[in-house]
């Protein structure tokens, strides 16, 4: 029997294992110990006949699954202690012997350190002799002895299981000074002492490059390599020196690959993954290339014999004697994507720096964007939607819609849009169409551009918002010019208190009080008589309910959304004269643009 430490990924469950093929075992009872101390009892394994580099587990399935859980949690298990069976070995006898030997060893590794140190210093035992005595591997003995290089306080933390085996292993990489700094963090309740993989990053300033990543010969490396006290893992202390040596080795490898006959060798930027799915395997004889990827941890992967899908298609086309389309023949762009971004941003910065001195041009550009949109503009047309068909028809035949429709037709004609179009605004954000509209607007006088802008704003003004209240009050809209009482309006009124208040408006207090207990339909009929002058009622001209006036009013103390929206906006419009015109002014550059009302400009 031979004891050795074997990497986890080289171990498989043997088909001869009595539990092979059954469900994953419950390892909750041994998992805490594995987390804290690792695997102490060696697994019984034997080499695979088909692949002597791999081993199958004859006994120790639950220990293997515990380590699997630890790795899935992000832990660092390291190689596992294994007893390698030879021909004729009796697995049951071997396992019993190992368990008996391990039982003689104190489970507390700090106490083990006391025992091993005493055996070496007083008994003159060697590491190999101690390993055979207790049935453990040489590596286990060296790990335990390495605890002697840690500060006593760290050993005590490990003994009391306040820190786990992974943390202790990384602390063996630390100098005495670093160990003291770590203990200070651990003792401070306001600080966080790094553990596990975070501890490794803390020790190496965030960049830990393992020695096994080196493409060059470590024997000739002049920089310092820090090795843990277990003698297993080494890390480069100076990452700058490592990368200098690594890059020289990569360059040398590139030259040797080119000399070997590869068409080209491309080194990817550090940290860039090689997307093999975007390439086709192509042998050296057919012009295959080599791609070298380098991780941030220094690992180098060489991918031999690839061509991009486009290059492979072109090569097949050439070999077949066919002609590619101009698109397929196009080589890679003159500039990289990053350089293109640099060019785009500088041109953008210069264009808008000059644009701010030309408000009339900016106005036309804004209108073009509002009409057609862009990836940065979301402009939608107010749909004036309602589920009530009668309401929709009432709005459609109103004087307001007729007047807006006239202006809308004029705007469509000025833009050379088809007269049967749905709307001026609400385009598809195609930048080329926006540029065409911008060019059209540049050829129109300010008055026409402003009239188009007014139509676009009308189309995109959202109904039922404080903006409608702000516009209507600022422009002192007279609703009697655009609205007349219709049957739809009266059909929608259901509230007795409101109807009686409206009756008081059109018929006076005496009539309203005299009908206060009448049905809602009766009171609405009397209002209609006053508005039409029938049934011996005096005719009332130009009545507009408070709900529709600018500013809006209400008939009760109950909430009314329209009034609430205006109250929120009203404070910003105090002091602004509704009759003040929006005129054009001339800039210092001689261009004409819209002037801001004096009251707003002063604010």
Coordinates of C-alpha atoms in Angstrom, one line a residue:
X1 CA 0.0 0.0 0.0
X2 CA 1.2 3.5 -0.9
X3 CA 0.0 6.7 0.7
X4 CA -0.3 9.8 -1.6
X5 CA -2.2 13.0 -2.1
X6 CA -4.3 13.0 -5.2
X7 CA -6.2 15.9 -6.8
X8 CA -10.0 15.9 -6.5
X9 CA -10.6 16.0 -10.2
X10 CA -8.5 12.8 -10.7
X11 CA -10.8 10.7 -8.5
X12 CA -14.0 8.8 -9.5
X13 CA -16.4 6.6 -7.5
X14 CA -15.5 3.0 -8.4
X15 CA -18.3 0.8 -9.8
X16 CA -17.2 -1.8 -7.2
X17 CA -18.0 0.6 -4.4
X18 CA -21.0 -0.9 -2.6
X19 CA -22.9 2.4 -2.8
X20 CA -22.0 3.2 -6.4
X21 CA -25.0 4.4 -8.5
X22 CA -27.2 5.2 -5.5
X23 CA -28.4 8.6 -4.6
X24 CA -26.0 11.3 -3.3
X25 CA -25.3 10.4 0.4
X26 CA -26.1 12.6 3.3
X27 CA -22.9 14.2 4.5
X28 CA -24.2 16.7 7.0
X29 CA -22.6 14.9 9.9
X30 CA -19.0 15.0 8.6
X31 CA -19.2 18.2 6.5
X32 CA -18.4 20.5 9.4
X33 CA -15.3 18.6 10.2
X34 CA -14.2 18.6 6.5
X35 CA -14.8 22.3 6.3
X36 CA -12.7 23.0 9.4
X37 CA -10.0 20.3 9.1
X38 CA -10.2 18.8 5.6
X39 CA -10.1 15.1 5.0
X40 CA -8.0 13.3 7.6
X41 CA -8.8 9.6 7.0
X42 CA -7.3 8.6 3.6
X43 CA -9.6 7.3 0.8
X44 CA -9.0 3.8 -0.5
X45 CA -8.3 4.0 -4.2
X46 CA -6.8 2.0 -7.0
X47 CA -5.6 3.1 -10.5
X48 CA -8.0 2.8 -13.4
X49 CA -7.0 0.2 -15.9
X50 CA -7.9 2.4 -18.9
X51 CA -6.2 5.5 -17.5
X52 CA -3.5 5.0 -14.9
X53 CA -3.4 8.8 -14.2
X54 CA -6.9 8.5 -12.7
X55 CA -8.1 6.6 -9.6
X56 CA -11.3 5.0 -8.6
X57 CA -12.5 5.2 -5.0
X58 CA -13.1 1.8 -3.4
X59 CA -13.9 3.2 0.1
X60 CA -14.4 6.8 1.1
X61 CA -17.4 7.8 -1.0
X62 CA -18.9 10.1 1.7
X63 CA -15.6 11.9 2.2
X64 CA -15.3 12.5 -1.5
X65 CA -18.9 14.0 -1.6
X66 CA -18.1 16.2 1.4
X67 CA -15.2 17.7 -0.5
X68 CA -17.4 18.1 -3.6
X69 CA -19.8 20.2 -1.5
X70 CA -16.9 22.2 -0.1
X71 CA -15.7 23.0 -3.6
X72 CA -19.2 24.0 -4.8
X73 CA -19.3 26.4 -1.9
X74 CA -16.2 28.1 -3.2
X75 CA -13.7 26.5 -0.8
X76 CA -10.2 25.3 -1.6
X77 CA -9.9 21.6 -0.7
X78 CA -6.5 20.8 -2.2
X79 CA -5.4 17.2 -3.0
X80 CA -7.0 14.4 -0.9
X81 CA -5.0 11.9 1.2
X82 CA -5.4 8.5 -0.5
X83 CA -4.2 4.9 0.2
X84 CA -3.4 3.4 -3.2
X85 CA -4.3 -0.3 -3.3
X86 CA -1.9 -2.7 -4.9
X87 CA -2.7 -6.1 -6.4
X88 CA -3.9 -8.5 -3.6
X89 CA -4.7 -5.7 -1.2
X90 CA -7.7 -6.5 1.0
X91 CA -9.8 -3.3 1.0
X92 CA -11.6 -4.2 4.2
X93 CA -8.4 -5.0 6.1
X94 CA -6.7 -1.9 4.8
X95 CA -9.5 0.4 5.8
X96 CA -9.7 -1.1 9.3
X97 CA -5.9 -0.6 9.7
X98 CA -6.1 3.0 8.6
X99 CA -9.0 3.8 10.9
X100 CA -7.1 2.2 13.8
X101 CA -4.0 4.3 13.1
X102 CA -6.0 7.5 12.7
X103 CA -7.8 6.8 15.9
X104 CA -4.4 6.9 17.7
X105 CA -3.9 10.4 16.4
X106 CA -5.5 13.3 18.3
X107 CA -8.1 15.0 16.0
X108 CA -7.0 18.4 17.2
X109 CA -4.2 19.4 14.7
X110 CA -2.7 21.9 17.1
X111 CA -2.2 19.0 19.6
X112 CA -0.9 17.0 16.6
X113 CA 1.7 19.7 16.1
X114 CA 2.8 19.3 19.7
X115 CA 3.1 15.5 19.2
X116 CA 4.9 15.7 15.9
X117 CA 7.3 18.4 17.1
X118 CA 8.2 16.3 20.2
X119 CA 8.8 13.2 18.1
X120 CA 11.1 15.1 15.8
X121 CA 13.0 17.0 18.4
X122 CA 13.2 14.4 21.2
X123 CA 12.8 11.1 19.4
X124 CA 14.7 12.0 16.2
X125 CA 11.8 10.7 14.0
X126 CA 11.6 11.7 10.4
X127 CA 8.5 13.0 8.6
X128 CA 8.2 9.7 6.7
X129 CA 8.4 7.7 9.9
X130 CA 5.7 9.8 11.6
X131 CA 3.5 9.3 8.5
X132 CA 3.9 5.5 8.6
X133 CA 3.3 5.4 12.3
X134 CA -0.1 7.1 12.2
X135 CA -1.2 6.0 8.7
X136 CA -1.3 9.5 7.2
X137 CA 0.5 11.1 4.2
X138 CA 3.8 13.0 4.3
X139 CA 1.9 16.1 3.2
X140 CA -0.4 15.8 6.2
X141 CA 2.6 15.7 8.6
X142 CA 4.2 18.7 6.8
X143 CA 0.9 20.7 7.0
X144 CA 0.7 20.1 10.8
X145 CA 4.3 21.0 11.3
X146 CA 3.8 24.2 9.4
X147 CA 1.4 25.4 12.1
X148 CA 4.6 26.0 14.2
X149 CA 5.4 28.9 11.9
X150 CA 2.2 30.7 12.7
X151 CA 1.7 33.0 15.7
X152 CA 0.3 31.2 18.8
X153 CA -2.9 33.3 18.7
X154 CA -3.6 32.1 15.1
X155 CA -3.1 28.5 16.2
X156 CA -5.5 28.9 19.1
X157 CA -8.1 30.4 16.7
X158 CA -7.7 27.3 14.5
X159 CA -7.9 24.9 17.5
X160 CA -11.2 26.6 18.6
X161 CA -12.5 26.4 15.0
X162 CA -12.9 30.2 14.7
X163 CA -11.0 29.9 11.4
X164 CA -11.0 27.0 9.0
X165 CA -8.3 25.0 7.3
X166 CA -8.4 27.1 4.1
X167 CA -7.8 30.3 6.1
X168 CA -4.9 28.8 8.0
X169 CA -3.4 27.5 4.8
X170 CA -3.4 31.0 3.3
X171 CA -2.0 32.5 6.5
X172 CA 1.1 30.3 6.1
X173 CA 1.8 32.6 3.1
X174 CA 1.9 35.6 5.4
X175 CA 4.9 37.1 7.0
X176 CA 4.9 37.6 10.8
X177 CA 4.1 41.3 10.2
X178 CA 1.1 40.3 8.0
X179 CA -0.1 37.8 10.6
X180 CA -0.1 40.5 13.2
X181 CA -2.0 42.9 11.0
X182 CA -4.6 40.1 10.3
X183 CA -5.0 39.4 14.0
X184 CA -5.6 43.1 14.6
X185 CA -8.4 43.1 12.0
X186 CA -9.8 39.9 13.5
X187 CA -9.9 41.5 17.0
X188 CA -11.5 44.7 15.9
X189 CA -15.3 44.4 15.9
X190 CA -15.6 47.3 13.4
X191 CA -13.3 45.6 10.9
X192 CA -13.5 42.5 8.7
X193 CA -10.6 40.1 8.7
X194 CA -10.5 38.4 5.2
X195 CA -10.7 34.6 5.1
X196 CA -10.5 32.0 2.4
X197 CA -9.9 33.3 -1.1
X198 CA -10.3 36.9 0.1
X199 CA -7.4 36.4 2.4
X200 CA -5.2 35.5 -0.6
X201 CA -6.2 38.7 -2.4
X202 CA -5.5 40.7 0.8
X203 CA -2.0 39.2 1.1
X204 CA -1.1 39.9 -2.5
X205 CA -2.8 43.3 -2.9
X206 CA -5.6 41.9 -4.9
X207 CA -3.5 40.1 -7.6
X208 CA -2.3 36.6 -6.8
X209 CA -0.7 34.8 -9.7
X210 CA 0.2 31.2 -9.0
X211 CA 3.6 30.0 -10.0
X212 CA 2.1 27.2 -12.1
X213 CA 0.8 29.9 -14.5
X214 CA 4.4 30.6 -15.7
X215 CA 5.1 29.8 -19.4
X216 CA 8.8 30.4 -18.7
X217 CA 11.3 28.2 -16.7
X218 CA 11.0 29.1 -13.0
X219 CA 14.6 28.0 -12.5
X220 CA 15.8 31.1 -14.3
X221 CA 13.3 33.5 -12.8
X222 CA 15.1 36.2 -10.7
X223 CA 12.0 37.5 -8.9
X224 CA 10.7 36.2 -5.6
X225 CA 8.1 33.4 -5.3
X226 CA 6.2 33.1 -2.1
X227 CA 5.4 29.5 -1.1
X228 CA 3.0 28.4 1.6
X229 CA 4.5 26.5 4.5
X230 CA 2.9 23.3 3.3
X231 CA 5.2 23.4 0.4
X232 CA 2.4 23.1 -2.2
X233 CA 1.4 26.5 -3.7
X234 CA 3.6 29.3 -4.8
X235 CA 2.7 32.8 -5.9
X236 CA 4.7 35.6 -7.6
X237 CA 5.5 38.3 -5.1
X238 CA 6.1 40.9 -7.9
X239 CA 3.4 40.8 -10.5
X240 CA 5.2 43.4 -12.7
X241 CA 8.3 41.2 -12.9
X242 CA 6.1 38.1 -13.6
X243 CA 4.3 39.8 -16.6
X244 CA 7.6 41.0 -18.1
X245 CA 8.9 37.4 -18.0
X246 CA 5.6 35.9 -19.1
X247 CA 5.2 38.3 -22.1
X248 CA 8.7 37.5 -23.2
X249 CA 7.8 33.8 -23.1
X250 CA 4.6 34.4 -25.0
X251 CA 6.5 36.3 -27.7
X252 CA 9.0 33.5 -28.0
X253 CA 6.2 31.0 -28.3
X254 CA 4.6 33.1 -31.1
X255 CA 7.9 33.0 -33.1
X256 CA 8.2 29.2 -32.7
X257 CA 4.6 28.7 -33.9
X258 CA 5.2 30.9 -36.9
X259 CA 8.4 29.0 -37.7
X260 CA 6.4 25.8 -37.4
X261 CA 4.3 26.9 -40.4
X262 CA 1.2 28.4 -38.9
X263 CA -0.3 31.2 -41.1
X264 CA -0.6 33.7 -38.2
X265 CA -0.5 33.9 -34.5
X266 CA -2.7 36.4 -32.6
X267 CA -2.3 37.2 -28.9
X268 CA -5.6 38.3 -27.4
X269 CA -5.8 41.0 -24.9
X270 CA -5.3 39.8 -21.3
X271 CA -8.5 38.7 -19.8
X272 CA -10.3 38.1 -23.1
X273 CA -11.8 34.7 -23.6
X274 CA -11.3 32.9 -26.9
X275 CA -14.8 32.4 -28.4
X276 CA -14.2 29.2 -30.2
X277 CA -17.8 29.0 -31.4
X278 CA -17.2 32.0 -33.6
X279 CA -14.3 30.2 -35.4
X280 CA -13.9 27.1 -37.5
X281 CA -11.2 24.4 -37.0
X282 CA -8.8 24.7 -39.9
X283 CA -5.5 22.7 -40.2
X284 CA -2.1 24.3 -40.7
X285 CA -2.0 23.1 -44.3
X286 CA -5.1 25.1 -45.1
X287 CA -4.1 28.4 -43.6
X288 CA -5.2 27.8 -40.0
X289 CA -4.1 30.4 -37.4
X290 CA -3.2 30.2 -33.7
X291 CA -4.9 32.3 -31.1
X292 CA -3.3 32.7 -27.6
X293 CA -5.5 33.8 -24.7
X294 CA -4.1 35.0 -21.4
X295 CA -6.1 35.2 -18.2
X296 CA -5.6 37.9 -15.5
X297 CA -4.1 35.1 -13.4
X298 CA -1.4 34.6 -16.0
X299 CA -2.7 31.3 -17.4
X300 CA -1.9 30.9 -21.1
X301 CA -4.0 28.8 -23.5
X302 CA -2.9 28.2 -27.0
X303 CA -5.7 27.5 -29.6
X304 CA -4.2 26.0 -32.7
X305 CA -5.8 25.7 -36.1
X306 CA -8.7 28.2 -36.3
X307 CA -10.1 30.7 -38.8
X308 CA -13.0 33.1 -38.3
X309 CA -16.3 31.9 -39.9
X310 CA -16.0 34.8 -42.4
X311 CA -12.4 33.9 -43.4
X312 CA -13.3 30.2 -43.6
X313 CA -16.2 31.0 -46.0
X314 CA -14.0 33.2 -48.1
X315 CA -11.4 30.5 -48.3
X316 CA -13.9 27.8 -49.4
X317 CA -15.3 30.2 -52.0
X318 CA -11.8 30.9 -53.4
X319 CA -11.0 27.1 -53.5
X320 CA -14.4 26.5 -55.3
X321 CA -13.6 29.2 -57.9
X322 CA -16.8 31.2 -57.1
X323 CA -17.0 35.0 -56.7
X324 CA -18.0 36.4 -53.3
X325 CA -20.4 39.3 -52.9
X326 CA -18.9 42.7 -52.2
X327 CA -20.2 42.4 -48.6
X328 CA -18.3 39.1 -48.1
X329 CA -15.2 40.5 -49.6
X330 CA -15.1 43.5 -47.3
X331 CA -12.1 43.4 -45.0
X332 CA -12.2 44.6 -41.4
X333 CA -13.0 48.3 -40.9
X334 CA -10.3 51.0 -41.2
X335 CA -10.7 51.8 -37.5
X336 CA -11.4 49.8 -34.4
X337 CA -14.8 50.2 -32.6
X338 CA -13.1 52.2 -29.8
X339 CA -11.4 54.5 -32.3
X340 CA -14.7 55.0 -34.1
X341 CA -16.3 56.0 -30.8
X342 CA -13.5 58.5 -30.2
X343 CA -14.1 60.0 -33.7
X344 CA -17.9 60.1 -33.2
X345 CA -17.7 61.7 -29.8
X346 CA -15.3 64.5 -30.8
X347 CA -17.4 65.3 -33.9
X348 CA -20.5 65.3 -31.8
X349 CA -18.9 67.7 -29.2
X350 CA -17.8 70.1 -32.0
X351 CA -21.2 70.1 -33.7
X352 CA -23.2 70.9 -30.6
X353 CA -20.7 73.5 -29.5
X354 CA -21.5 75.5 -32.7
X355 CA -25.2 74.5 -32.6
X356 CA -25.9 76.4 -29.4
X357 CA -25.1 79.7 -31.3
X358 CA -27.7 78.9 -33.9
X359 CA -31.1 78.6 -32.1
X360 CA -33.1 78.7 -35.3
X361 CA -31.2 75.7 -36.6
X362 CA -31.6 74.0 -33.3
X363 CA -35.3 74.7 -33.4
X364 CA -35.7 72.9 -36.7
X365 CA -33.6 70.0 -35.5
X366 CA -35.8 69.7 -32.4
X367 CA -38.9 69.7 -34.5
X368 CA -37.5 67.0 -36.8
X369 CA -36.7 64.9 -33.7
X370 CA -40.2 65.5 -32.3
X371 CA -41.7 64.5 -35.6
X372 CA -39.8 61.3 -36.4
X373 CA -38.0 60.5 -33.1
X374 CA -34.6 59.0 -32.5
X375 CA -33.0 56.4 -30.2
X376 CA -32.7 59.2 -27.6
X377 CA -36.2 60.6 -28.1
X378 CA -39.5 58.9 -27.2
X379 CA -42.3 61.0 -28.7
X380 CA -45.8 59.5 -28.8
X381 CA -49.0 60.9 -30.1
X382 CA -51.9 61.4 -27.7
X383 CA -54.4 58.7 -28.8
X384 CA -57.4 60.5 -27.3
X385 CA -58.6 57.0 -26.4
X386 CA -61.8 56.1 -24.6
X387 CA -63.9 52.9 -24.3
X388 CA -67.0 55.0 -24.6
X389 CA -68.0 55.5 -28.3
X390 CA -70.3 58.4 -27.6
X391 CA -67.5 60.3 -25.9
X392 CA -65.2 59.6 -28.8
X393 CA -67.8 60.9 -31.3
X394 CA -68.5 64.0 -29.2
X395 CA -64.9 65.0 -29.2
X396 CA -64.4 64.2 -32.9
X397 CA -67.2 66.5 -34.1
X398 CA -66.3 69.4 -31.7
X399 CA -65.3 72.8 -33.0
X400 CA -61.9 72.4 -31.3
X401 CA -61.0 69.3 -33.3
X402 CA -62.2 71.0 -36.5
X403 CA -59.9 74.0 -35.9
X404 CA -56.9 71.8 -35.0
X405 CA -57.6 69.7 -38.1
X406 CA -57.2 72.7 -40.4
X407 CA -53.8 73.6 -38.9
X408 CA -52.8 69.9 -39.1
X409 CA -53.5 69.7 -42.8
X410 CA -51.4 72.8 -43.4
X411 CA -48.5 71.2 -41.4
X412 CA -48.7 68.0 -43.5
X413 CA -48.6 70.1 -46.7
X414 CA -45.6 72.1 -45.5
X415 CA -43.7 68.9 -44.7
X416 CA -44.8 67.3 -48.0
X417 CA -46.4 64.5 -46.1
X418 CA -49.3 62.5 -47.6
X419 CA -52.6 64.2 -46.8
X420 CA -54.1 60.9 -45.7
X421 CA -51.5 60.3 -43.1
X422 CA -52.4 59.5 -39.5
X423 CA -50.3 62.1 -37.7
X424 CA -47.4 64.5 -38.1
X425 CA -45.4 63.1 -35.2
X426 CA -44.9 59.5 -34.1
X427 CA -42.2 58.5 -36.7
X428 CA -40.1 55.3 -36.6
X429 CA -36.9 57.0 -35.2
X430 CA -35.0 56.2 -38.5
X431 CA -32.1 58.7 -38.4
X432 CA -32.1 59.1 -42.2
X433 CA -35.7 60.1 -42.3
X434 CA -35.1 62.5 -39.4
X435 CA -32.3 64.1 -41.5
X436 CA -34.6 64.4 -44.5
X437 CA -37.2 66.2 -42.3
X438 CA -34.5 68.5 -40.9
X439 CA -33.4 69.4 -44.4
X440 CA -37.0 70.2 -45.3
X441 CA -37.4 72.4 -42.2
X442 CA -34.2 74.3 -43.0
X443 CA -35.9 75.5 -46.2
X444 CA -39.0 76.9 -44.4
X445 CA -39.4 80.4 -42.8
X446 CA -39.6 80.7 -39.0
X447 CA -43.4 81.2 -39.1
X448 CA -44.0 78.0 -40.9
X449 CA -41.6 76.0 -38.6
X450 CA -43.3 77.4 -35.6
X451 CA -46.7 76.5 -37.0
X452 CA -45.6 72.9 -37.5
X453 CA -44.1 72.8 -34.1
X454 CA -47.4 74.0 -32.6
X455 CA -49.2 71.1 -34.4
X456 CA -46.6 68.6 -33.2
X457 CA -47.0 69.8 -29.7
X458 CA -50.7 69.6 -30.0
X459 CA -50.5 66.0 -31.1
X460 CA -48.1 65.0 -28.3
X461 CA -49.7 67.0 -25.5
X462 CA -51.0 64.4 -23.0
X463 CA -54.6 64.6 -22.1
X464 CA -55.6 64.8 -18.4
X465 CA -52.3 66.3 -17.2
X466 CA -51.2 69.5 -15.4
X467 CA -49.6 70.6 -18.7
X468 CA -53.1 70.9 -20.3
X469 CA -54.2 73.1 -17.4
X470 CA -51.0 75.2 -17.6
X471 CA -51.4 75.8 -21.4
X472 CA -55.1 76.5 -21.2
X473 CA -54.8 79.0 -18.3
X474 CA -51.7 80.7 -19.8
X475 CA -53.5 81.2 -23.2
X476 CA -56.8 82.0 -21.5
X477 CA -58.7 79.5 -23.5
X478 CA -62.5 80.3 -23.8
X479 CA -64.3 77.0 -23.8
X480 CA -67.5 78.5 -25.0
X481 CA -65.8 79.0 -28.4
X482 CA -65.1 75.3 -28.7
X483 CA -67.7 73.4 -26.7
X484 CA -71.5 73.3 -26.8
X485 CA -73.7 71.3 -24.4
X486 CA -74.6 68.0 -26.0
X487 CA -76.7 64.9 -25.0
X488 CA -73.5 62.9 -24.2
X489 CA -72.5 65.4 -21.5
X490 CA -75.8 65.3 -19.7
X491 CA -76.1 61.5 -20.0
X492 CA -72.8 61.1 -18.1
X493 CA -73.9 63.2 -15.1
X494 CA -75.3 61.1 -12.3
X495 CA -74.8 63.2 -9.1
X496 CA -77.9 64.9 -7.7
X497 CA -75.9 67.6 -5.8
X498 CA -73.9 68.5 -8.9
X499 CA -77.0 68.7 -11.1
X500 CA -78.8 70.9 -8.6
X501 CA -75.7 73.2 -8.5
X502 CA -75.7 73.4 -12.3
X503 CA -79.4 74.2 -12.3
X504 CA -78.7 77.1 -9.9
X505 CA -76.1 78.4 -12.4
X506 CA -78.5 78.5 -15.4
X507 CA -81.9 79.0 -13.7
X508 CA -81.1 80.8 -10.5
X509 CA -81.4 79.8 -6.8
X510 CA -85.2 79.9 -6.6
X511 CA -85.6 77.3 -9.4
X512 CA -82.8 75.1 -8.0
X513 CA -84.3 75.2 -4.5
X514 CA -87.7 74.5 -5.9
X515 CA -86.5 71.3 -7.6
X516 CA -84.0 70.1 -5.0
X517 CA -85.9 66.9 -4.3
X518 CA -86.7 66.1 -7.9
X519 CA -85.1 63.3 -9.8
X520 CA -81.8 63.9 -11.5
X521 CA -83.4 63.3 -14.9
X522 CA -86.0 66.0 -14.1
X523 CA -83.4 68.6 -13.1
X524 CA -81.3 67.8 -16.2
X525 CA -84.4 68.4 -18.4
X526 CA -85.0 71.8 -16.8
X527 CA -81.3 72.7 -17.5
X528 CA -81.8 71.8 -21.1
X529 CA -84.9 73.9 -21.3
X530 CA -82.9 76.9 -20.1
X531 CA -80.1 76.3 -22.6
X532 CA -82.6 75.9 -25.5
X533 CA -85.2 78.5 -24.3
X534 CA -88.1 76.1 -24.5
X535 CA -91.0 75.4 -22.1
X536 CA -91.3 79.1 -21.2
X537 CA -87.7 79.1 -19.9
X538 CA -85.5 82.1 -20.7
X539 CA -82.6 81.1 -23.0
X540 CA -79.1 81.1 -21.4
X541 CA -76.3 81.7 -23.9
X542 CA -72.7 80.6 -23.7
X543 CA -73.0 78.5 -20.5
X544 CA -69.9 76.5 -19.7
X545 CA -69.9 74.1 -16.7
X546 CA -67.2 74.9 -14.1
X547 CA -65.5 71.5 -14.9
X548 CA -64.6 72.8 -18.4
X549 CA -63.6 76.4 -17.8
X550 CA -60.0 77.6 -17.5
X551 CA -59.2 77.7 -14.7
X552 CA -61.4 74.8 -13.7
X553 CA -63.9 74.8 -10.9
X554 CA -65.9 72.3 -8.9
X555 CA -69.4 72.0 -7.6
X556 CA -68.7 70.2 -4.3
X557 CA -66.0 69.8 -1.7
X558 CA -65.2 66.4 -3.0
X559 CA -62.0 65.7 -4.9
X560 CA -61.9 66.8 -8.5
X561 CA -58.7 65.7 -10.4
X562 CA -58.7 68.5 -13.0
X563 CA -58.8 71.2 -10.3
X564 CA -56.1 69.5 -8.2
X565 CA -53.8 69.4 -11.2
X566 CA -54.2 73.1 -11.8
X567 CA -53.6 74.0 -8.2
X568 CA -50.3 72.2 -8.3
X569 CA -49.2 74.1 -11.5
X570 CA -50.8 77.5 -10.6
X571 CA -48.0 78.6 -8.3
X572 CA -45.5 78.5 -11.2
X573 CA -47.6 80.8 -13.3
X574 CA -48.4 83.6 -10.9
X575 CA -47.3 86.9 -12.4
X576 CA -47.4 85.7 -16.0
X577 CA -49.8 87.6 -18.1
X578 CA -52.0 85.3 -20.2
X579 CA -52.3 87.8 -23.0
X580 CA -48.5 88.2 -23.3
X581 CA -47.6 87.1 -26.9
X582 CA -44.8 84.6 -27.7
X583 CA -42.8 86.6 -30.2
X584 CA -39.7 86.0 -32.2
X585 CA -36.4 87.7 -31.4
X586 CA -33.1 88.1 -33.3
X587 CA -29.9 86.7 -31.9
X588 CA -26.5 88.3 -32.0
X589 CA -25.7 86.1 -35.0
X590 CA -28.6 87.5 -37.0
X591 CA -30.8 84.5 -36.7
X592 CA -34.4 84.6 -35.6
X593 CA -35.7 82.4 -32.8
X594 CA -38.7 82.2 -30.4
X595 CA -38.6 84.8 -27.6
X596 CA -39.3 83.7 -24.0
X597 CA -42.1 85.7 -22.2
X598 CA -40.6 88.3 -19.9
X599 CA -42.2 87.0 -16.8
X600 CA -40.7 83.5 -17.4
X601 CA -37.3 84.9 -18.4
X602 CA -37.2 87.1 -15.2
X603 CA -37.9 84.0 -13.1

